[in-house]
Amino acid sequence: MTNFKTQMSNQVQMTKYQKFLISGFWILFVIWILSFGFSNASAQQAPEFILTWKAANYAPSGYQGRVFPTSDTKVDAALELIDGGKLANLSGAEIRWYVNNNLQKSGAGLKTFTFNADGTRGDQTLRVSINDYRGLTLEKTITIPLASPELVIDGGPNAFRALPYFFNFGDVRKANFTWSANGAEVAGDPNNPDVLFLDTRNLAPGTEIVLEASINNVFRALETAVESIRFYLPQ
């Protein structure tokens, strides 16, 4: 009787052990299936858009910020598509470019596009679509902020420079500068009209001066900016 009970106990223990092994096998199998599915899904990620733009208007040398377009600025846009970690071949794909929801240009392999910012529409909405790439239709939309021309006065207390930003020219020699100090017009440097050497020899130390500079684009009469600063001559 004792041997019979011992055999039954061993059989029960073996059954529990077998169930444990079978359960463990199925858990490992499910984990393997899930990991394979995730790996396969990762390998089939959607292609990634790279959409860039550059405005062709002016900013002083040394300016490290983004040059934003103003009304009628030429903007160059370009796209690339990353697929499977590599640049995709888009030579046979139809690419369509939209600005402010209006189709501007389309063509096979058209990866670059140039347009002029519409100042009446505010910030510009740029959209590009790629049709029938590996059976997919891909699309990317970005917003390009629209700026206004600006002027900054730098320097002092006698030498100053007027720094224009975001004007539609490539050279400050295509702009007219005027200067005034305490309401009286003063002449800038004849060779560099954006530069002013202010003669303060006849003014008492501590004198308050309000210096103003204005600029307008020679070829675009509506492109203007004015800036003023207030300072006191050293004691």
Tab-separated table of C-alpha atoms in Angstrom:
chain	number	residue	atom	x	y	z
A	1	MET	CA	0.000	0.000	0.000
A	2	THR	CA	2.828	2.349	0.846
A	3	ASN	CA	4.501	1.714	-2.545
A	4	PHE	CA	1.201	2.352	-4.334
A	5	LYS	CA	0.765	5.688	-2.576
A	6	THR	CA	4.346	6.618	-3.370
A	7	GLN	CA	3.807	5.805	-7.060
A	8	MET	CA	0.607	7.840	-7.163
A	9	SER	CA	2.360	10.775	-5.507
A	10	ASN	CA	5.180	10.597	-8.033
A	11	GLN	CA	2.679	10.488	-10.922
A	12	VAL	CA	0.878	13.546	-9.565
A	13	GLN	CA	4.184	15.396	-9.205
A	14	MET	CA	5.197	14.413	-12.766
A	15	THR	CA	1.856	15.605	-14.086
A	16	LYS	CA	2.298	18.961	-12.386
A	17	TYR	CA	5.844	19.200	-13.753
A	18	GLN	CA	4.672	18.377	-17.281
A	19	LYS	CA	1.956	21.005	-17.037
A	20	PHE	CA	4.542	23.496	-15.872
A	21	LEU	CA	6.804	22.690	-18.840
A	22	ILE	CA	3.913	22.932	-21.298
A	23	SER	CA	2.757	26.260	-19.838
A	24	GLY	CA	6.289	27.618	-19.973
A	25	PHE	CA	6.633	26.516	-23.592
A	26	TRP	CA	3.438	28.294	-24.603
A	27	ILE	CA	4.452	31.477	-22.760
A	28	LEU	CA	7.813	31.509	-24.541
A	29	PHE	CA	6.108	30.800	-27.869
A	30	VAL	CA	3.671	33.700	-27.413
A	31	ILE	CA	6.534	36.056	-26.434
A	32	TRP	CA	8.452	34.983	-29.562
A	33	ILE	CA	5.423	35.576	-31.793
A	34	LEU	CA	4.832	39.032	-30.312
A	35	SER	CA	8.486	40.038	-30.612
A	36	PHE	CA	8.523	38.882	-34.225
A	37	GLY	CA	5.405	40.920	-34.953
A	38	PHE	CA	6.832	44.048	-33.372
A	39	SER	CA	10.124	43.574	-35.210
A	40	ASN	CA	8.310	43.116	-38.501
A	41	ALA	CA	6.125	46.195	-37.875
A	42	SER	CA	9.220	48.244	-37.044
A	43	ALA	CA	10.860	47.144	-40.286
A	44	GLN	CA	7.807	48.318	-42.203
A	45	GLN	CA	7.592	51.826	-40.751
A	46	ALA	CA	6.098	54.485	-42.982
A	47	PRO	CA	8.586	56.534	-45.041
A	48	GLU	CA	9.752	59.762	-43.379
A	49	PHE	CA	9.421	63.192	-45.031
A	50	ILE	CA	12.215	65.773	-44.884
A	51	LEU	CA	10.759	69.078	-46.074
A	52	THR	CA	12.999	72.168	-45.935
A	53	TRP	CA	12.750	75.788	-47.066
A	54	LYS	CA	14.953	78.876	-47.372
A	55	ALA	CA	13.908	82.503	-47.850
A	56	ALA	CA	15.987	84.611	-50.245
A	57	ASN	CA	15.716	87.937	-48.404
A	58	TYR	CA	18.307	89.821	-46.359
A	59	ALA	CA	19.805	89.468	-42.899
A	60	PRO	CA	23.115	90.908	-41.624
A	61	SER	CA	26.215	88.731	-41.757
A	62	GLY	CA	26.656	86.935	-38.464
A	63	TYR	CA	22.927	86.576	-37.893
A	64	GLN	CA	22.393	82.987	-36.762
A	65	GLY	CA	18.608	82.955	-36.559
A	66	ARG	CA	16.105	81.855	-39.184
A	67	VAL	CA	15.554	84.297	-42.056
A	68	PHE	CA	11.782	84.548	-42.463
A	69	PRO	CA	10.135	85.696	-45.680
A	70	THR	CA	8.176	88.902	-46.007
A	71	SER	CA	5.603	89.760	-48.643
A	72	ASP	CA	6.794	88.685	-52.119
A	73	THR	CA	9.996	87.042	-50.865
A	74	LYS	CA	11.252	84.172	-53.018
A	75	VAL	CA	11.169	80.916	-51.050
A	76	ASP	CA	13.028	77.786	-52.171
A	77	ALA	CA	11.598	74.497	-50.914
A	78	ALA	CA	12.979	70.977	-51.215
A	79	LEU	CA	12.005	67.498	-50.075
A	80	GLU	CA	13.617	64.155	-49.482
A	81	LEU	CA	12.022	60.888	-48.463
A	82	ILE	CA	13.712	58.427	-46.102
A	83	ASP	CA	12.572	54.861	-46.629
A	84	GLY	CA	14.188	51.992	-44.781
A	85	GLY	CA	16.974	54.268	-43.592
A	86	LYS	CA	17.899	55.345	-47.141
A	87	LEU	CA	17.025	58.196	-49.491
A	88	ALA	CA	14.134	57.067	-51.654
A	89	ASN	CA	14.252	57.228	-55.430
A	90	LEU	CA	11.436	59.603	-56.383
A	91	SER	CA	12.334	60.016	-60.048
A	92	GLY	CA	9.192	58.217	-61.180
A	93	ALA	CA	6.795	59.503	-58.540
A	94	GLU	CA	4.357	62.332	-59.206
A	95	ILE	CA	5.014	65.157	-56.746
A	96	ARG	CA	2.559	68.000	-56.216
A	97	TRP	CA	3.320	71.296	-54.471
A	98	TYR	CA	0.612	73.453	-52.862
A	99	VAL	CA	0.854	76.928	-51.329
A	100	ASN	CA	-2.054	78.108	-49.177
A	101	ASN	CA	-4.076	75.102	-50.427
A	102	ASN	CA	-3.606	76.068	-54.089
A	103	LEU	CA	-1.813	73.675	-56.427
A	104	GLN	CA	1.234	75.507	-57.797
A	105	LYS	CA	3.286	72.891	-59.605
A	106	SER	CA	3.448	69.144	-60.202
A	107	GLY	CA	5.612	66.705	-62.062
A	108	ALA	CA	7.523	63.426	-61.921
A	109	GLY	CA	10.437	63.579	-59.504
A	110	LEU	CA	9.837	67.286	-58.759
A	111	LYS	CA	11.738	67.480	-55.461
A	112	THR	CA	12.386	71.251	-55.507
A	113	PHE	CA	9.976	74.144	-55.842
A	114	THR	CA	10.205	77.957	-55.707
A	115	PHE	CA	7.406	80.394	-54.937
A	116	ASN	CA	6.890	83.987	-53.817
A	117	ALA	CA	5.297	84.532	-50.420
A	118	ASP	CA	1.822	86.051	-50.607
A	119	GLY	CA	1.731	88.885	-48.084
A	120	THR	CA	-2.056	89.092	-48.176
A	121	ARG	CA	-2.387	85.553	-46.788
A	122	GLY	CA	-0.260	85.852	-43.640
A	123	ASP	CA	1.778	82.786	-42.682
A	124	GLN	CA	2.314	80.545	-45.674
A	125	THR	CA	1.029	76.956	-45.712
A	126	LEU	CA	3.270	74.720	-47.792
A	127	ARG	CA	2.042	71.236	-48.663
A	128	VAL	CA	3.621	68.526	-50.795
A	129	SER	CA	2.149	65.191	-51.805
A	130	ILE	CA	3.765	62.164	-53.407
A	131	ASN	CA	1.352	60.019	-55.369
A	132	ASP	CA	1.684	56.270	-55.885
A	133	TYR	CA	4.957	55.694	-54.074
A	134	ARG	CA	4.992	51.913	-53.541
A	135	GLY	CA	1.223	52.102	-53.803
A	136	LEU	CA	0.992	54.821	-51.159
A	137	THR	CA	-0.030	58.472	-51.252
A	138	LEU	CA	2.209	60.451	-48.896
A	139	GLU	CA	1.692	64.036	-47.742
A	140	LYS	CA	3.434	66.637	-45.579
A	141	THR	CA	2.280	70.130	-44.556
A	142	ILE	CA	4.300	72.848	-42.812
A	143	THR	CA	3.653	76.490	-41.899
A	144	ILE	CA	6.203	79.149	-42.864
A	145	PRO	CA	5.878	82.261	-40.661
A	146	LEU	CA	5.651	85.562	-42.524
A	147	ALA	CA	7.693	88.419	-41.029
A	148	SER	CA	7.828	92.178	-41.537
A	149	PRO	CA	10.974	94.152	-42.406
A	150	GLU	CA	12.802	95.304	-39.284
A	151	LEU	CA	15.614	97.689	-38.385
A	152	VAL	CA	17.990	97.555	-35.421
A	153	ILE	CA	20.436	100.289	-34.364
A	154	ASP	CA	23.708	98.977	-32.993
A	155	GLY	CA	26.711	100.747	-31.476
A	156	GLY	CA	27.297	104.009	-29.609
A	157	PRO	CA	27.999	106.509	-28.207
A	158	ASN	CA	29.437	107.994	-31.436
A	159	ALA	CA	29.567	105.204	-34.046
A	160	PHE	CA	26.328	103.485	-35.033
A	161	ARG	CA	25.153	101.025	-37.637
A	162	ALA	CA	21.619	100.412	-38.887
A	163	LEU	CA	21.008	96.690	-39.356
A	164	PRO	CA	18.099	95.755	-41.643
A	165	TYR	CA	16.392	92.381	-41.384
A	166	PHE	CA	14.108	90.526	-43.815
A	167	PHE	CA	14.156	93.095	-46.628
A	168	ASN	CA	13.842	91.848	-50.196
A	169	PHE	CA	17.321	92.757	-51.322
A	170	GLY	CA	20.708	91.108	-51.142
A	171	ASP	CA	22.807	94.191	-50.480
A	172	VAL	CA	22.249	97.211	-48.204
A	173	ARG	CA	23.416	99.439	-51.053
A	174	LYS	CA	19.969	98.823	-52.538
A	175	ALA	CA	18.399	100.691	-49.636
A	176	ASN	CA	18.058	104.349	-48.626
A	177	PHE	CA	19.019	105.234	-45.043
A	178	THR	CA	18.219	108.444	-43.190
A	179	TRP	CA	19.385	109.438	-39.699
A	180	SER	CA	18.258	112.044	-37.196
A	181	ALA	CA	19.423	113.039	-33.711
A	182	ASN	CA	16.973	114.863	-31.437
A	183	GLY	CA	14.813	115.578	-34.490
A	184	ALA	CA	17.621	117.100	-36.610
A	185	GLU	CA	18.745	115.207	-39.707
A	186	VAL	CA	22.334	114.011	-39.657
A	187	ALA	CA	24.300	112.527	-42.545
A	188	GLY	CA	25.481	108.948	-42.573
A	189	ASP	CA	28.817	107.812	-43.961
A	190	PRO	CA	28.914	108.705	-47.697
A	191	ASN	CA	30.374	105.314	-48.602
A	192	ASN	CA	28.314	103.298	-46.102
A	193	PRO	CA	24.979	105.057	-45.504
A	194	ASP	CA	23.989	102.409	-42.966
A	195	VAL	CA	26.800	103.742	-40.739
A	196	LEU	CA	26.642	106.986	-38.729
A	197	PHE	CA	29.475	108.793	-36.964
A	198	LEU	CA	27.717	111.185	-34.616
A	199	ASP	CA	29.626	114.360	-33.740
A	200	THR	CA	28.930	115.139	-30.071
A	201	ARG	CA	31.939	117.353	-29.352
A	202	ASN	CA	29.776	120.447	-28.787
A	203	LEU	CA	27.336	118.683	-26.479
A	204	ALA	CA	27.650	118.604	-22.702
A	205	PRO	CA	28.279	115.317	-20.893
A	206	GLY	CA	25.031	113.669	-19.821
A	207	THR	CA	23.072	115.141	-22.733
A	208	GLU	CA	20.100	112.989	-23.726
A	209	ILE	CA	20.010	111.977	-27.386
A	210	VAL	CA	17.192	110.333	-29.279
A	211	LEU	CA	18.682	108.749	-32.369
A	212	GLU	CA	16.435	107.572	-35.183
A	213	ALA	CA	17.183	105.643	-38.343
A	214	SER	CA	14.848	104.781	-41.199
A	215	ILE	CA	15.270	102.622	-44.259
A	216	ASN	CA	13.374	101.945	-47.445
A	217	ASN	CA	13.975	99.505	-50.275
A	218	VAL	CA	14.914	101.408	-53.444
A	219	PHE	CA	13.001	98.934	-55.617
A	220	ARG	CA	10.025	98.353	-53.313
A	221	ALA	CA	8.657	101.602	-51.976
A	222	LEU	CA	6.392	99.899	-49.425
A	223	GLU	CA	9.266	98.073	-47.751
A	224	THR	CA	10.266	100.423	-44.935
A	225	ALA	CA	11.258	100.272	-41.296
A	226	VAL	CA	12.044	102.821	-38.571
A	227	GLU	CA	13.897	102.391	-35.293
A	228	SER	CA	14.951	104.797	-32.528
A	229	ILE	CA	17.058	104.553	-29.396
A	230	ARG	CA	17.554	106.880	-26.432
A	231	PHE	CA	20.889	107.301	-24.655
A	232	TYR	CA	22.963	109.802	-22.634
A	233	LEU	CA	26.446	111.009	-23.407
A	234	PRO	CA	29.065	109.768	-20.948
A	235	GLN	CA	29.726	112.039	-17.981
